[in-house]
Structures are given as C-alpha cells and as structure tokens.
CSV table of C-alpha atoms and ligand atoms in Angstrom, one decimal:
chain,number,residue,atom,x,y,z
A,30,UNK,CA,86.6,101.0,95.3
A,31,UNK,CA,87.6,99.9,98.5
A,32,UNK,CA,90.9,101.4,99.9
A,33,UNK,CA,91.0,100.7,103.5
A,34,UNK,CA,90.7,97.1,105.3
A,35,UNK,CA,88.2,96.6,107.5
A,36,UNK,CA,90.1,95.0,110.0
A,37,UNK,CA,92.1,97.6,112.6
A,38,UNK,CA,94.9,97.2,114.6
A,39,UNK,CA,96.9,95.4,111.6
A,40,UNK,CA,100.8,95.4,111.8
A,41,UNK,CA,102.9,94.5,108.1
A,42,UNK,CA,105.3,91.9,109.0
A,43,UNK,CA,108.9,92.8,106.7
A,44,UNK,CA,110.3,89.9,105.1
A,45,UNK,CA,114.4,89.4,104.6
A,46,UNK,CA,114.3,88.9,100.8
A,47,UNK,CA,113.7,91.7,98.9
A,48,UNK,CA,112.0,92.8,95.8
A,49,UNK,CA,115.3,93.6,93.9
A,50,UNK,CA,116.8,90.1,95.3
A,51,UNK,CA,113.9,88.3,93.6
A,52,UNK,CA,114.0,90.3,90.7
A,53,UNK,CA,117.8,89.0,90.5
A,54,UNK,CA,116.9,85.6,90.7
A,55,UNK,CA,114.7,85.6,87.8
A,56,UNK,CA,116.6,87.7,85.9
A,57,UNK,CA,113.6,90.1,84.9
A,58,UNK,CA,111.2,92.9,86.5
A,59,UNK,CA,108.0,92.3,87.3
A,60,UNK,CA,105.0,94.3,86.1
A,61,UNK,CA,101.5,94.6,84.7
A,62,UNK,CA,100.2,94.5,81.4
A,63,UNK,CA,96.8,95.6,81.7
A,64,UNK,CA,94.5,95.0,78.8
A,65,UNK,CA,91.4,96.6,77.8
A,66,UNK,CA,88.7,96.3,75.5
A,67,UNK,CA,85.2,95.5,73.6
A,68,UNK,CA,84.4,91.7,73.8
A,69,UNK,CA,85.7,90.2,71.0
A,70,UNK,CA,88.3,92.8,70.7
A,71,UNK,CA,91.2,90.0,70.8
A,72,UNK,CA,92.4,90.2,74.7
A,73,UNK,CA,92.6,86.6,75.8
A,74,UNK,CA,94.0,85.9,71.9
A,75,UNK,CA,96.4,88.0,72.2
A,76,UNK,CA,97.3,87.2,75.8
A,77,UNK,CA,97.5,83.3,75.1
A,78,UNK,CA,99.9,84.3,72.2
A,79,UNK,CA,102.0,86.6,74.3
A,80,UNK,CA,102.2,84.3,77.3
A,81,UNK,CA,104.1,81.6,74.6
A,82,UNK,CA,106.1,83.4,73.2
A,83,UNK,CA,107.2,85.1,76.4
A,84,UNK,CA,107.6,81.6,77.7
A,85,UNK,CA,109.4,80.3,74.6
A,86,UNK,CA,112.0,83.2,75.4
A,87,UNK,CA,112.7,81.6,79.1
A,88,UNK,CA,110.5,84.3,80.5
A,89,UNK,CA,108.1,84.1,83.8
A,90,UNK,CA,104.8,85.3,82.9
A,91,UNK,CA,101.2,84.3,84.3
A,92,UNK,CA,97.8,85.1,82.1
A,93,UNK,CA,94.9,86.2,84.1
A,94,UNK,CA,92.0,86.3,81.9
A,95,UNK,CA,88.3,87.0,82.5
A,96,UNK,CA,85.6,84.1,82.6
A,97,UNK,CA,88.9,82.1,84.7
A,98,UNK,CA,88.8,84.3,87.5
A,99,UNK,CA,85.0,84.2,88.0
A,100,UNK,CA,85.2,81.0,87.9
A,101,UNK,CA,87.3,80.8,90.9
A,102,UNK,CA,88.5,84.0,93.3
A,103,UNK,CA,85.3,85.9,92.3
A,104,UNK,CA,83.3,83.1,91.6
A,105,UNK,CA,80.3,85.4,93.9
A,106,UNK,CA,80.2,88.5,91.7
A,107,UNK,CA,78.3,89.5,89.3
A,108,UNK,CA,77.7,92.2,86.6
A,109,UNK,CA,76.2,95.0,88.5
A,110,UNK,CA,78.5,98.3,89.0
A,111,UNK,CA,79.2,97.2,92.5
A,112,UNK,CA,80.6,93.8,91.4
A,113,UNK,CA,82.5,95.2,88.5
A,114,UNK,CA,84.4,97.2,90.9
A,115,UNK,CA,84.9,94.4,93.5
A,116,UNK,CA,86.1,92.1,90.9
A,117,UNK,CA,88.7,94.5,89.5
A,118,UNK,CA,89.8,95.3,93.0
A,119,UNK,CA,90.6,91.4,93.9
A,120,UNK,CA,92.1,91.3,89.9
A,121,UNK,CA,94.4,94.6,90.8
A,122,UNK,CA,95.3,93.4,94.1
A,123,UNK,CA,96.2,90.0,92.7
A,124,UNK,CA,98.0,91.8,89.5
A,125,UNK,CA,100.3,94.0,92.3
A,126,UNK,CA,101.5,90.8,94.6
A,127,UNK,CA,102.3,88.7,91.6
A,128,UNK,CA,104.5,91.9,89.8
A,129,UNK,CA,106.2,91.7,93.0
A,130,UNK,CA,106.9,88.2,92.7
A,131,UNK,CA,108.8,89.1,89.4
A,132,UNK,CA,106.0,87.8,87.2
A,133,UNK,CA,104.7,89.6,83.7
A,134,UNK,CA,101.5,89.5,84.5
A,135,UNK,CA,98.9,89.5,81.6
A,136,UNK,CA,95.6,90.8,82.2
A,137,UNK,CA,92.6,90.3,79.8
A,138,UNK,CA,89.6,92.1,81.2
A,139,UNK,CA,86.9,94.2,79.6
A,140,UNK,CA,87.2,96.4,82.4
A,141,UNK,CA,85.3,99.5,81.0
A,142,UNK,CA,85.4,102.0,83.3
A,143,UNK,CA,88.1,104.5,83.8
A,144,UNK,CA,87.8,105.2,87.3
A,145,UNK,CA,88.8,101.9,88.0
A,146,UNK,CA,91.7,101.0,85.7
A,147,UNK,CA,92.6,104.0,87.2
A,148,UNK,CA,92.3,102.9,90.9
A,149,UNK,CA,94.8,99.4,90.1
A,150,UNK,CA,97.2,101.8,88.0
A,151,UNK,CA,97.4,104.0,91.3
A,152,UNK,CA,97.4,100.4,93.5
A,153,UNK,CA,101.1,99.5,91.3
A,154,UNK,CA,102.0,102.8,91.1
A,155,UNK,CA,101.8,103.2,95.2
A,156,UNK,CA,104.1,99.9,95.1
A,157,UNK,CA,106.7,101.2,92.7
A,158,UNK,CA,105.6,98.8,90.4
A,159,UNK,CA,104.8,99.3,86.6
A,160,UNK,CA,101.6,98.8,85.3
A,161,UNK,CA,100.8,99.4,81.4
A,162,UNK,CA,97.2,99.8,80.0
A,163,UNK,CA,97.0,98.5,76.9
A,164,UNK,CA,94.0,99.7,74.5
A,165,UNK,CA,92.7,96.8,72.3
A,166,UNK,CA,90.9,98.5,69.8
A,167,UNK,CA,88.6,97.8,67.5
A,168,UNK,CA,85.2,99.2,66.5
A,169,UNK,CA,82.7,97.8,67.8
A,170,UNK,CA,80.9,96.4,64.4
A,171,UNK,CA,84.1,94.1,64.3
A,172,UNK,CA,83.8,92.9,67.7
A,173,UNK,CA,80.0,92.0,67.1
A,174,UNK,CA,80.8,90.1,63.7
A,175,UNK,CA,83.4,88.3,65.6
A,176,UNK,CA,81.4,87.3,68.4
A,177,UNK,CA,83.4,84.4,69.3
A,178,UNK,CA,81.2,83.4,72.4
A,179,UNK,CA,77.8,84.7,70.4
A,180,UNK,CA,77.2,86.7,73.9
A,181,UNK,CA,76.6,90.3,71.4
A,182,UNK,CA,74.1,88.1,69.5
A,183,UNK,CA,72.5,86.7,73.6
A,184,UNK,CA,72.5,91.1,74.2
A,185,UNK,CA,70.9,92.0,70.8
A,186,UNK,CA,68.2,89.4,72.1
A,187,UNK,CA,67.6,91.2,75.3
A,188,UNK,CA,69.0,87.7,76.6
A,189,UNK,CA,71.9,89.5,78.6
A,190,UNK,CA,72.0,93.0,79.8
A,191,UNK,CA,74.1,95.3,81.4
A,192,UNK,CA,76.9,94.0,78.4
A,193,UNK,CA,79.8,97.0,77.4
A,194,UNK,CA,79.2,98.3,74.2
A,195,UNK,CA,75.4,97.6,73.8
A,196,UNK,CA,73.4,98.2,77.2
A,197,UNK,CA,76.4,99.5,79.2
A,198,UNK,CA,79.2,101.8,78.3
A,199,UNK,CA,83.2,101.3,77.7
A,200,UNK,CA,85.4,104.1,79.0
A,201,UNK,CA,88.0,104.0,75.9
A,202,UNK,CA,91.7,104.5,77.6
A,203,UNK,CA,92.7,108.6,77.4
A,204,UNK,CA,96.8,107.4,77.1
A,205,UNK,CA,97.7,104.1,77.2
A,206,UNK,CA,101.0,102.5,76.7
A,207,UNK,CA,100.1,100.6,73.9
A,208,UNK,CA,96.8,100.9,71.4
A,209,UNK,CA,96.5,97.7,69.3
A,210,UNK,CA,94.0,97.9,66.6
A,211,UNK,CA,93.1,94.3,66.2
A,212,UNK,CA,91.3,94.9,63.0
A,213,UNK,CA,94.5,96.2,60.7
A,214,UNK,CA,97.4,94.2,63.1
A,215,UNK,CA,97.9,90.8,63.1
A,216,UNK,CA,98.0,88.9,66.5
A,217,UNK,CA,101.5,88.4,66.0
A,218,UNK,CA,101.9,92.2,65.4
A,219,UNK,CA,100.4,93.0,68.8
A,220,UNK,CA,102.4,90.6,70.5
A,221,UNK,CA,105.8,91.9,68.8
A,222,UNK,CA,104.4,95.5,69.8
A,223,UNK,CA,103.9,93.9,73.2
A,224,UNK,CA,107.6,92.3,74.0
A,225,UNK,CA,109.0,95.3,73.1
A,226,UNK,CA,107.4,98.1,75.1
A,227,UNK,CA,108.2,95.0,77.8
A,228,UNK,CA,112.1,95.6,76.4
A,229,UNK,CA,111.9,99.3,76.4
A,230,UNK,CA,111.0,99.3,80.3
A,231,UNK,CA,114.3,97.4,80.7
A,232,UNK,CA,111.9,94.2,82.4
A,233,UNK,CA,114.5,91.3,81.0
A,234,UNK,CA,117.5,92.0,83.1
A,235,UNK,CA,119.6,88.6,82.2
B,20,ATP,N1,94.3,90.5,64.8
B,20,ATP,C1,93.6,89.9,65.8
B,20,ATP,N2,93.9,89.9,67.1
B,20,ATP,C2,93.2,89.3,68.0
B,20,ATP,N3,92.1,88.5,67.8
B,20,ATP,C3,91.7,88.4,66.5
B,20,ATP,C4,92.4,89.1,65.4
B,20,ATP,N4,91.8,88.8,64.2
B,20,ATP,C5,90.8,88.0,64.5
B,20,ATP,N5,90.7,87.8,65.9
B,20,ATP,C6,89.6,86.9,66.5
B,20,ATP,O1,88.8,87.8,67.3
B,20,ATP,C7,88.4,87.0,68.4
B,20,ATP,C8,88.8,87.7,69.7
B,20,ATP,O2,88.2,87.0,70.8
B,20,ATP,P1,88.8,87.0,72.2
B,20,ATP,O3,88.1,85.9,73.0
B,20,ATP,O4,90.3,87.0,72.2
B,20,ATP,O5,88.3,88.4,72.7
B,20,ATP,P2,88.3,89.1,74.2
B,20,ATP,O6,88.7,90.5,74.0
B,20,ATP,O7,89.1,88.2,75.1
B,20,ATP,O8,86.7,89.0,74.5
B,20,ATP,P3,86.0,88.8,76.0
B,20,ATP,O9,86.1,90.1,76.7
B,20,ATP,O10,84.6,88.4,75.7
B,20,ATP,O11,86.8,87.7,76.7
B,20,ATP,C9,89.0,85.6,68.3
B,20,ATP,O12,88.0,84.7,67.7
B,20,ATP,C10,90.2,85.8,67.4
B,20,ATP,O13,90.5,84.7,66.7
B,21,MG,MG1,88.6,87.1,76.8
C-alpha cells in the first residue's frame, strides 16, 4: 500500500473549525465501521438496514458499499492484488476524511486480506479516529447457496477468477469488534449488535 504522496514540497493548510467543534454540531462522533466478509455473507444487507435505522434515530451516517465505488472513484481497477490494494487505499482514505466529518461511516467490502484492513485500521488510528472491523461470518456453503448475484455459480464455471473463497483466499479477521454470524442472527440482530457497540464507544453525544 501506498504511504507516501508522490508529490514533494507539500505544506497542510490548518483550518479554524475543529474536529471536536464539528463533532458538537452534530451531536455524535464520527468513526468507521468496517465490514468484512464472503460474498453473500450479508454486508450491503446489513449495511442498508443499519444505515435506516441509524437514520430513523436522527443519526448522520453514509453507506459505502462495494460494486458503488467501482462504479465511480475506482471505476479503473480491477481484481488483480495490485488493484485490490489500490481500491482499499482510495476506500480507507475516503472512510478517514468522512469519520472526521462526523459521519458513521458504513463500509461493505470483501476486503480479504489482512494486511490491508490492517493498513486503513492504522490510516484511523494515526488520525485518532475509531475504526471497527466487523467479521460477517458465515461458512462459505451458505454464502454459495445464497448467491444473490449468482457470481459463485459465474466462478464454479471458470467464468470469473481470482473470486475470495473459490480461486482466491479470505484472510478471516484475528479480533474484530464485532463477529456476526449471518447464518444463526437475524439482520435485525446484527444491526442491534451494531448500534450498540456504536453506543458503547460513546459516538451519540446529544
Ligand atoms: N441474517 C442475514 N443477514 C444478512 N443477509 C442475509 C441474512 N439471511 C439471509 N441473507 C441474505 O443473504 C444475502 C446477502 O447478500 P449481500 O448482497 O448482502 O452480501 P454481500 O456480503 O454484500 O456480498 P458482496 O460481497 O457480493 O457484495 C441477501 O440475499 C440476504 O437477503
Ligand atoms: Mg455487497
């Protein structure tokens, strides 16, 4: 992952509103929910569910979710190790400015390899801001029967390669904030699970 800009001789230009004073206005802390999982494990369910009710509770919150930000920011990448990586970088960098906006920022992405859930956890963590991985878990015999966009069935085929859990592997999280196994919980379980690890880390402030 790339750490350090290209470009030298840059100078960061301090603003006269601060973090906390944002954080004020909104009445909540930003941060980073960061989930991470099999296709098919439930992460964009889960996250459309939690960005309603979040919203139904007056709350700021802002869903970035896989296939949507290919279509757009990294609408150039691709599948290939190097891409992955790229793509999570623009996705972590994203993730940090809008946590510092004051948003609850929901993240559904496969994103399978350690190393670089690692790197954006580090990325928050260097900003004082919080970042939670959350495991969606189930095995992978579920996610393939579920196969909401038939893409396990396209990989079975030979018709897609490189796809986690078949041709490529996922890096299960060592200790995440939150494992939710999607097989035995309902969605609204998860979500309840969800707003109130959000509640234990004191992010609703008025
Ligand atoms: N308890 C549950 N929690 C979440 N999803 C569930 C649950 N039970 C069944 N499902 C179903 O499982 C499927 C999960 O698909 P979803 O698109 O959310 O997965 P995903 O992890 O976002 O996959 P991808 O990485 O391909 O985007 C949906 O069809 C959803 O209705
Ligand atoms: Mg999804």
């Amino acid at each position: 992952m790339k750490d350090q800009p290209k470009a030298t001789h840059l100078t960061w230009h301090e603003g006269q509103v601060s973090r906390d004073q944002r954080y004020d206005n909104l009445g909540q802390r930003g941060g980073t929910l960061w989930m991470t999982g099999l296709s098919g494990s439930g992460k964009s369910t889960i996250a459309v569910a939690l960005e309603q009710r979040l919203h139904a509770l007056g709350r700021h919150a802002y869903r970035l979710d896989g296939d949507n930000i290919r279509m757009g920011l990294c609408s150039n990448l691709g599948f290939s190790a190097e891409d992955r990586s790229e793509n999570i970088r623009r996705i972590g960098e994203v993730s940090k400015l809008f946590a510092d906006a004051g948003l609850i920022v929901i993240n559904s992405f496969i994103s399978p390899y350690a190393r670089q859930r690692t790197w954006v956890r580090e990325l928050h963590e260097a900003a004082g801001l919080p970042f939670y991985e959350v495991f969606i878990h189930v095995p992978l015999a579920v996610a393939e029967a579920r196969d909401p966009k038939g893409l396990y069935r396209k990989a079975r085929a030979g018709e897609i390669t490189h796809f986690t859990g078949i041709d490529d592997p996922f890096e299960a999280p060592v200790d995440p904030a939150l494992e939710l196994r999607t097989d035995v919980m309902s969605v609204e379980q998860s979500v309840d699970a969800l707003i109130a690890l959000l509640k234990k880390n004191n992010h609703f402030t008025a």
